[in-house]
mmCIF file of C-alpha atoms in Angstrom:
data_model
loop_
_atom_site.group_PDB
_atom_site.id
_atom_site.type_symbol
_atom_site.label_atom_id
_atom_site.label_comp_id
_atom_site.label_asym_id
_atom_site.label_seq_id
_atom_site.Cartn_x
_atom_site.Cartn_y
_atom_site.Cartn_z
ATOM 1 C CA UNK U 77 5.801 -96.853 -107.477
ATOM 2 C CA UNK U 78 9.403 -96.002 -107.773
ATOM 3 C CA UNK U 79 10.768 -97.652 -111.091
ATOM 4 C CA UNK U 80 13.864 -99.146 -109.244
ATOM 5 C CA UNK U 81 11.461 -100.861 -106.857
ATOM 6 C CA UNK U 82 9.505 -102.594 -109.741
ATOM 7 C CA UNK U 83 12.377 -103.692 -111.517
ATOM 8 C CA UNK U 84 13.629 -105.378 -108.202
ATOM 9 C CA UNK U 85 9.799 -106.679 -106.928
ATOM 10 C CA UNK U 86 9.472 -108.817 -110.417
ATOM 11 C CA UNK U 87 13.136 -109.692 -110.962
ATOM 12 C CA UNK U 88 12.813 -111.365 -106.894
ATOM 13 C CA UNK U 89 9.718 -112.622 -107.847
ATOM 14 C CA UNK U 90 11.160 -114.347 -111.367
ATOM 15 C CA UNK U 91 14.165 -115.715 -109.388
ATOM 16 C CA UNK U 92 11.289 -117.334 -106.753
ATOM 17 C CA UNK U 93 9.495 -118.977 -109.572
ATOM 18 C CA UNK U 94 12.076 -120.128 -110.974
ATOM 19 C CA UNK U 95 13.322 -121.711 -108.047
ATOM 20 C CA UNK U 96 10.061 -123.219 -107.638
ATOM 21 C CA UNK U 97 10.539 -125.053 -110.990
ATOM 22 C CA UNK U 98 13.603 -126.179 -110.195
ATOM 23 C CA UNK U 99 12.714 -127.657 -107.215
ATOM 24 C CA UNK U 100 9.878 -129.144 -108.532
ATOM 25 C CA UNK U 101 12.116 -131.012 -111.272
ATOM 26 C CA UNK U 102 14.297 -131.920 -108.199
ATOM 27 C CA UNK U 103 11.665 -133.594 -106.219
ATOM 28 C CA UNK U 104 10.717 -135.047 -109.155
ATOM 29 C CA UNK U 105 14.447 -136.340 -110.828
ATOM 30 C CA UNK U 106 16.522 -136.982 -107.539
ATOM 31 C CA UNK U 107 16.960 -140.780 -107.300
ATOM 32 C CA UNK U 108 16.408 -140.900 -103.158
ATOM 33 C CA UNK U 109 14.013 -140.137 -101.107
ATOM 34 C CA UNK U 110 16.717 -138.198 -98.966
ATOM 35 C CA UNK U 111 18.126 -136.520 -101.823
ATOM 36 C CA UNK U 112 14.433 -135.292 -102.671
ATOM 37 C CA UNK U 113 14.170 -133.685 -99.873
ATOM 38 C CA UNK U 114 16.664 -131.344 -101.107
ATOM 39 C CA UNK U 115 14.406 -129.902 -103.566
ATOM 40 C CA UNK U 116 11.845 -129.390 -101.398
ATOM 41 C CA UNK U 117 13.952 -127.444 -98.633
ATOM 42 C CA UNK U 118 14.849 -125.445 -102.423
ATOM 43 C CA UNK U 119 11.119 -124.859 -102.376
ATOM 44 C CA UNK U 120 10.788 -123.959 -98.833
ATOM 45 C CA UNK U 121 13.879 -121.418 -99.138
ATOM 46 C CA UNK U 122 14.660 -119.946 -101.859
ATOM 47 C CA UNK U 123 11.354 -120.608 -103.672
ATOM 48 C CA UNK U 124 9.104 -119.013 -101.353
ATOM 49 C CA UNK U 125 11.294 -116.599 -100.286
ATOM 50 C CA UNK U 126 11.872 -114.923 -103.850
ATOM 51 C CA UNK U 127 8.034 -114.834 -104.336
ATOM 52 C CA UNK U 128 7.459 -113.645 -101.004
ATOM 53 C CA UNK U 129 9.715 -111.100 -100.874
ATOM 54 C CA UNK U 130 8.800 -109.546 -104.621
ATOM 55 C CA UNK U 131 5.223 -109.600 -102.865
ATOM 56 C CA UNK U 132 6.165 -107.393 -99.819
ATOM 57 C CA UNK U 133 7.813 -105.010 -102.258
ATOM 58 C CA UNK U 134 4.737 -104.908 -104.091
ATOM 59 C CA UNK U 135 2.541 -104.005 -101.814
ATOM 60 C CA UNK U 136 4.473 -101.542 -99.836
ATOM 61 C CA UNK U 137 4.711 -100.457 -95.903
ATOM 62 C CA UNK U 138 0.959 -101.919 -95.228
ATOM 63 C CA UNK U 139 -0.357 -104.889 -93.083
ATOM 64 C CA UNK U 140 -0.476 -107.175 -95.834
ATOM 65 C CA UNK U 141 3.886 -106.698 -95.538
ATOM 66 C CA UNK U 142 3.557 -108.061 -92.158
ATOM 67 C CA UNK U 143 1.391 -110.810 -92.876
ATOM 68 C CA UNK U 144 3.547 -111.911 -95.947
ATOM 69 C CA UNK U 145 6.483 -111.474 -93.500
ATOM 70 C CA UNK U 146 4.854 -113.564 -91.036
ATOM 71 C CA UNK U 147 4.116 -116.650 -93.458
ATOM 72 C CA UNK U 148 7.773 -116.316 -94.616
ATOM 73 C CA UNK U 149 8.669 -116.567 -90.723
ATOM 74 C CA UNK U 150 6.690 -119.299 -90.654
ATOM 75 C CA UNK U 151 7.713 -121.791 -93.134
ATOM 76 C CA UNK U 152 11.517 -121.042 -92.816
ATOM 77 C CA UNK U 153 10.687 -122.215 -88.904
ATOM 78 C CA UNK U 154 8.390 -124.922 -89.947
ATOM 79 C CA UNK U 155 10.300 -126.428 -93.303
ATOM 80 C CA UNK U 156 13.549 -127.296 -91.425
ATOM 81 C CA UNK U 157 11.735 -129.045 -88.686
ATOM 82 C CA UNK U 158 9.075 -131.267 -90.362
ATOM 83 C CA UNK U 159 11.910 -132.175 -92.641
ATOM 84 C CA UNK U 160 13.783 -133.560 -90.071
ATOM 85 C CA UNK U 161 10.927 -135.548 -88.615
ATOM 86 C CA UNK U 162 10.691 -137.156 -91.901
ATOM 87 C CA UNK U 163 14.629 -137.810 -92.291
ATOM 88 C CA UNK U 164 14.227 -139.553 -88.909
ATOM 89 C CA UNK U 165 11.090 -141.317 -89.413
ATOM 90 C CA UNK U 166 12.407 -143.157 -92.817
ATOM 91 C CA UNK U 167 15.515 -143.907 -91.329
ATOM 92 C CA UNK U 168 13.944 -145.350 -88.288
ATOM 93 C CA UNK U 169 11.585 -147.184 -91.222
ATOM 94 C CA UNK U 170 14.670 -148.888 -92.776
ATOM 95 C CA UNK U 171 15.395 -146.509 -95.775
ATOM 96 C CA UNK U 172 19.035 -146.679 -96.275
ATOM 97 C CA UNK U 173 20.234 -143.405 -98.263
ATOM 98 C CA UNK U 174 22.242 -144.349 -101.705
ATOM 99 C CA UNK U 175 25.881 -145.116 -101.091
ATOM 100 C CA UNK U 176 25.400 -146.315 -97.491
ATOM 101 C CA UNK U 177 25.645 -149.609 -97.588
ATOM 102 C CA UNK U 178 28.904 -150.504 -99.167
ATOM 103 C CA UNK U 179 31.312 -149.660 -96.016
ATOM 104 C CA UNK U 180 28.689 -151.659 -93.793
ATOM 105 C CA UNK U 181 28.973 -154.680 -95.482
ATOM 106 C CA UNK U 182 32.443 -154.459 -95.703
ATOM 107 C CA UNK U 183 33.548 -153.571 -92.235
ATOM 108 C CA UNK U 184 30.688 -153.672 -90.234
ATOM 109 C CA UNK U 185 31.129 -150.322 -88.536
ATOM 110 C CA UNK U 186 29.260 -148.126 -91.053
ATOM 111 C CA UNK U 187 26.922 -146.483 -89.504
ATOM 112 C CA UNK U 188 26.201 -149.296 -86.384
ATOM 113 C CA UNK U 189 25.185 -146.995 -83.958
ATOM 114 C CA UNK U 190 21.860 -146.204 -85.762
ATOM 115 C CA UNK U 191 20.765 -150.064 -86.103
ATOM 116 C CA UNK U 192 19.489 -150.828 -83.061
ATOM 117 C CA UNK T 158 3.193 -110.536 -115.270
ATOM 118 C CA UNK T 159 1.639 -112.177 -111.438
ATOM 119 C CA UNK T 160 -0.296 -114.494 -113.349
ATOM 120 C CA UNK T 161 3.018 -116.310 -114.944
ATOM 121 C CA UNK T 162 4.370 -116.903 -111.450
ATOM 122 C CA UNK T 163 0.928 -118.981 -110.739
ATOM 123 C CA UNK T 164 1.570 -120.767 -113.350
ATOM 124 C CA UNK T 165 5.309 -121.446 -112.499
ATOM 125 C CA UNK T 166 3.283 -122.546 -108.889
ATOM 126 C CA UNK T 167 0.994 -124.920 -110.452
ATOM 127 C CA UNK T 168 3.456 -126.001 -113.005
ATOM 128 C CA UNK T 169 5.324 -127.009 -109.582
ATOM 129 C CA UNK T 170 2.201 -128.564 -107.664
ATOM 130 C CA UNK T 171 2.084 -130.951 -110.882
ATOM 131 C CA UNK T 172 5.154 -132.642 -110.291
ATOM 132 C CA UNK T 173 4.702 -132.693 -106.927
ATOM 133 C CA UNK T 174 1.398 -134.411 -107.556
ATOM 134 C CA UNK T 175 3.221 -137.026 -110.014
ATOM 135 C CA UNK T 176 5.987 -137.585 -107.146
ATOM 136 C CA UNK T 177 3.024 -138.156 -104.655
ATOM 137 C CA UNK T 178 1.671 -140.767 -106.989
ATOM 138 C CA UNK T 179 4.499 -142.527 -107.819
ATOM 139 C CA UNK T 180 6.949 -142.481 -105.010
ATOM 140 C CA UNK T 181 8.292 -145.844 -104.300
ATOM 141 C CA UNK T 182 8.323 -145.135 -100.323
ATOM 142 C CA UNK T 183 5.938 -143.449 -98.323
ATOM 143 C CA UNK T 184 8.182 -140.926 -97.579
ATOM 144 C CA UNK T 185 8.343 -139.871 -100.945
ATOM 145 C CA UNK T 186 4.524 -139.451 -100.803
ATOM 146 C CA UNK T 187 4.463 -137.360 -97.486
ATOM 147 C CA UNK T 188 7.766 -135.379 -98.690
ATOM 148 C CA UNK T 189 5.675 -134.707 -102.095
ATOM 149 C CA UNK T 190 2.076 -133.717 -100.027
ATOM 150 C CA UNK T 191 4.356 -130.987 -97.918
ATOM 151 C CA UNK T 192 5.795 -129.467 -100.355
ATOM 152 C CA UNK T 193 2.570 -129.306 -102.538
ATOM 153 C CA UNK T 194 1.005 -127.746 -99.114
ATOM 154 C CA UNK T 195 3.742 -125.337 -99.132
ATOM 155 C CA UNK T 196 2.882 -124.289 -102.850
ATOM 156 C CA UNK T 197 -0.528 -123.836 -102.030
ATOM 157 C CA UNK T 198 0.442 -121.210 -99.497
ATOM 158 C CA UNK T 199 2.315 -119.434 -101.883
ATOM 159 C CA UNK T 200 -0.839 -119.771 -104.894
ATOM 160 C CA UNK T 201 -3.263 -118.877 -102.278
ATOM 161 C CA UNK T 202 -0.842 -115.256 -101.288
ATOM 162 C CA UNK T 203 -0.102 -115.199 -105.581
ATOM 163 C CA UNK T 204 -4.055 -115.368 -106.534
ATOM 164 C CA UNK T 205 -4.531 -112.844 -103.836
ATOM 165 C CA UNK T 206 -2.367 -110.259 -105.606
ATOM 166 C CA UNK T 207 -3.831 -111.136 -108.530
ATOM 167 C CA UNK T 208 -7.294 -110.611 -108.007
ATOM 168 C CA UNK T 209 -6.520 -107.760 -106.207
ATOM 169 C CA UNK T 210 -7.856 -108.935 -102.540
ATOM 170 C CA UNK T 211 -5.091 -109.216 -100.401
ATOM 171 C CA UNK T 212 -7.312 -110.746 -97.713
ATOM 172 C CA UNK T 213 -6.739 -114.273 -99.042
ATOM 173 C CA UNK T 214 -3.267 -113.799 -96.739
ATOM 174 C CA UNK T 215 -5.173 -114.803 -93.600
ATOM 175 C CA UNK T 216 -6.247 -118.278 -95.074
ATOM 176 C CA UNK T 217 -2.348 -118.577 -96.477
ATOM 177 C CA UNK T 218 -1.267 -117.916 -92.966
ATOM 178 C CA UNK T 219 -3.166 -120.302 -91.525
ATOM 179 C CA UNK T 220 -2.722 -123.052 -93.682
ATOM 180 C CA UNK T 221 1.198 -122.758 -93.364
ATOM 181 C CA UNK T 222 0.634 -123.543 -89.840
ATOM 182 C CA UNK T 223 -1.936 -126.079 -90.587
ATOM 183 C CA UNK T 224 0.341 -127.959 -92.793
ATOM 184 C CA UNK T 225 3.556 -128.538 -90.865
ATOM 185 C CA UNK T 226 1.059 -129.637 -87.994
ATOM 186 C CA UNK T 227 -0.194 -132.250 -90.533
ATOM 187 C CA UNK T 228 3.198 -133.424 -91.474
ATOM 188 C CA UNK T 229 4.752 -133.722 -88.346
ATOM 189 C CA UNK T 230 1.540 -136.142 -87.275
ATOM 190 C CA UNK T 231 1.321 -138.146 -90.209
ATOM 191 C CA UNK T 232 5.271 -138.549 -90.530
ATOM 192 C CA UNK T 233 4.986 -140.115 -86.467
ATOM 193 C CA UNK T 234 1.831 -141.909 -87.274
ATOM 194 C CA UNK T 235 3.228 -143.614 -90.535
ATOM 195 C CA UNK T 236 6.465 -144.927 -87.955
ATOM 196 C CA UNK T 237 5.103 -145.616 -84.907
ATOM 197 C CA UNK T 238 1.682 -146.044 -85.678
ATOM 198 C CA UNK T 239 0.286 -144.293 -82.732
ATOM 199 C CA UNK T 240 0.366 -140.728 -81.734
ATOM 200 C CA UNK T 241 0.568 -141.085 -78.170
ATOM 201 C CA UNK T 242 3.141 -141.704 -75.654
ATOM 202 C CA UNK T 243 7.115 -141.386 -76.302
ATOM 203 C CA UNK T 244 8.846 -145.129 -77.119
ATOM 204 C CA UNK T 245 10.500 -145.977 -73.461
ATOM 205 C CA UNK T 246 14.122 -145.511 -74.223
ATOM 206 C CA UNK T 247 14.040 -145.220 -77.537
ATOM 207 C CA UNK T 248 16.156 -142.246 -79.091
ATOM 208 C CA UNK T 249 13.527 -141.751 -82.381
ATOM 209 C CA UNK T 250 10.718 -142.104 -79.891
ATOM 210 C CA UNK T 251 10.252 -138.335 -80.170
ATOM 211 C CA UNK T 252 10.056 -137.179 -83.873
#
């Protein structure tokens, strides 16, 4: 393999892993459970996409590009979605995110719409 | 070289196994169980390149799909505690 194509498969795939770790810390250290979600859509993005791609480049113009393509395709459709299921489904459940209570109380008309 | 990102993966599956077990809501726990599913998409396509048998892609692929399906379903059973019909009127009826 081309020299120039190595040194860019294993530098995207050390900027995925790394990624990985951070957003691992992030789901980990983040104080909310809507603020953890934020390091998993780092997982789901850049994360899997830096690993992914230094994967395609390793293996060259075969069918094992296309399927990595196709599971990259996949969780950058899927990721986005099921995270805003979730984001719905705990704010339906009575989750409040951090700093969103403080104009409520105080004037009623924080976010009233959403308390039904 | 491939075998350090695996462990950067599992390294990551850990503390998304300790969030999963400590989370104070249960949306930490489902948030935590997604994104471990997600990592074990990416160990399953890492080991395959590792052991040289990129065939292992086929059970990554799958299991990508299989695991938003799962979270979508448990995140809708967890609120509404049924799977079945949309809530009459109600705007979060269809997560």
């Amino acid at each position: 393999m081309d020299i120039a194509l190595e040194i860019l498969s294993w530098g995207l795939l050390f900027v995925g892993s790394a990624f990985l770790v951070i957003g691992g810390i992030g789901v980990v250290r983040l104080p909310d459970v809507f603020t953890r979600m934020h390091g998993a859509g780092i997982i789901d993005t850049m994360g899997v996409g830096g690993v992914m791609s230094g994967l395609m480049i390793q293996a060259g113009f075969t069918i094992v590009t296309i399927k990595l393509a196709l599971i990259i395709g996949f969780i950058l459709y899927t990721s986005p979605t099921a995270t805003h299921a979730l984001a719905r489904a705990a704010l339906h459940g009575g989750v409040r995110p951090r700093g969103d209570e403080t104009p409520e109380d105080e004037s009623g008309q924080g976010n009233s719409s959403s308390k039904t | 070289m491939m075998a350090a990102v695996a462990l950067a993966v599992l390294v990551t599956m850990a503390l998304a196994v300790f969030r999963s077990i400590k989370g104070p809501t249960v949306y930490d726990r489902i948030l935590a169980v997604n994104a471990f599913g997600t990592l074990t998409v990416v160990l399953i396509s890492v080991y395959g390149f590792l052991s040289e048998r990129p065939e292992f892609l086929d059970l990554a692929l799958v299991y990508a799909l299989i695991n938003f399906i799962g979270t979508i379903a448990v995140s809708k059973y967890v609120e509404f505690s049924h799977m079945g019909r949309p809530t009459g009127g109600d705007e979060l009826g269809d997560i």
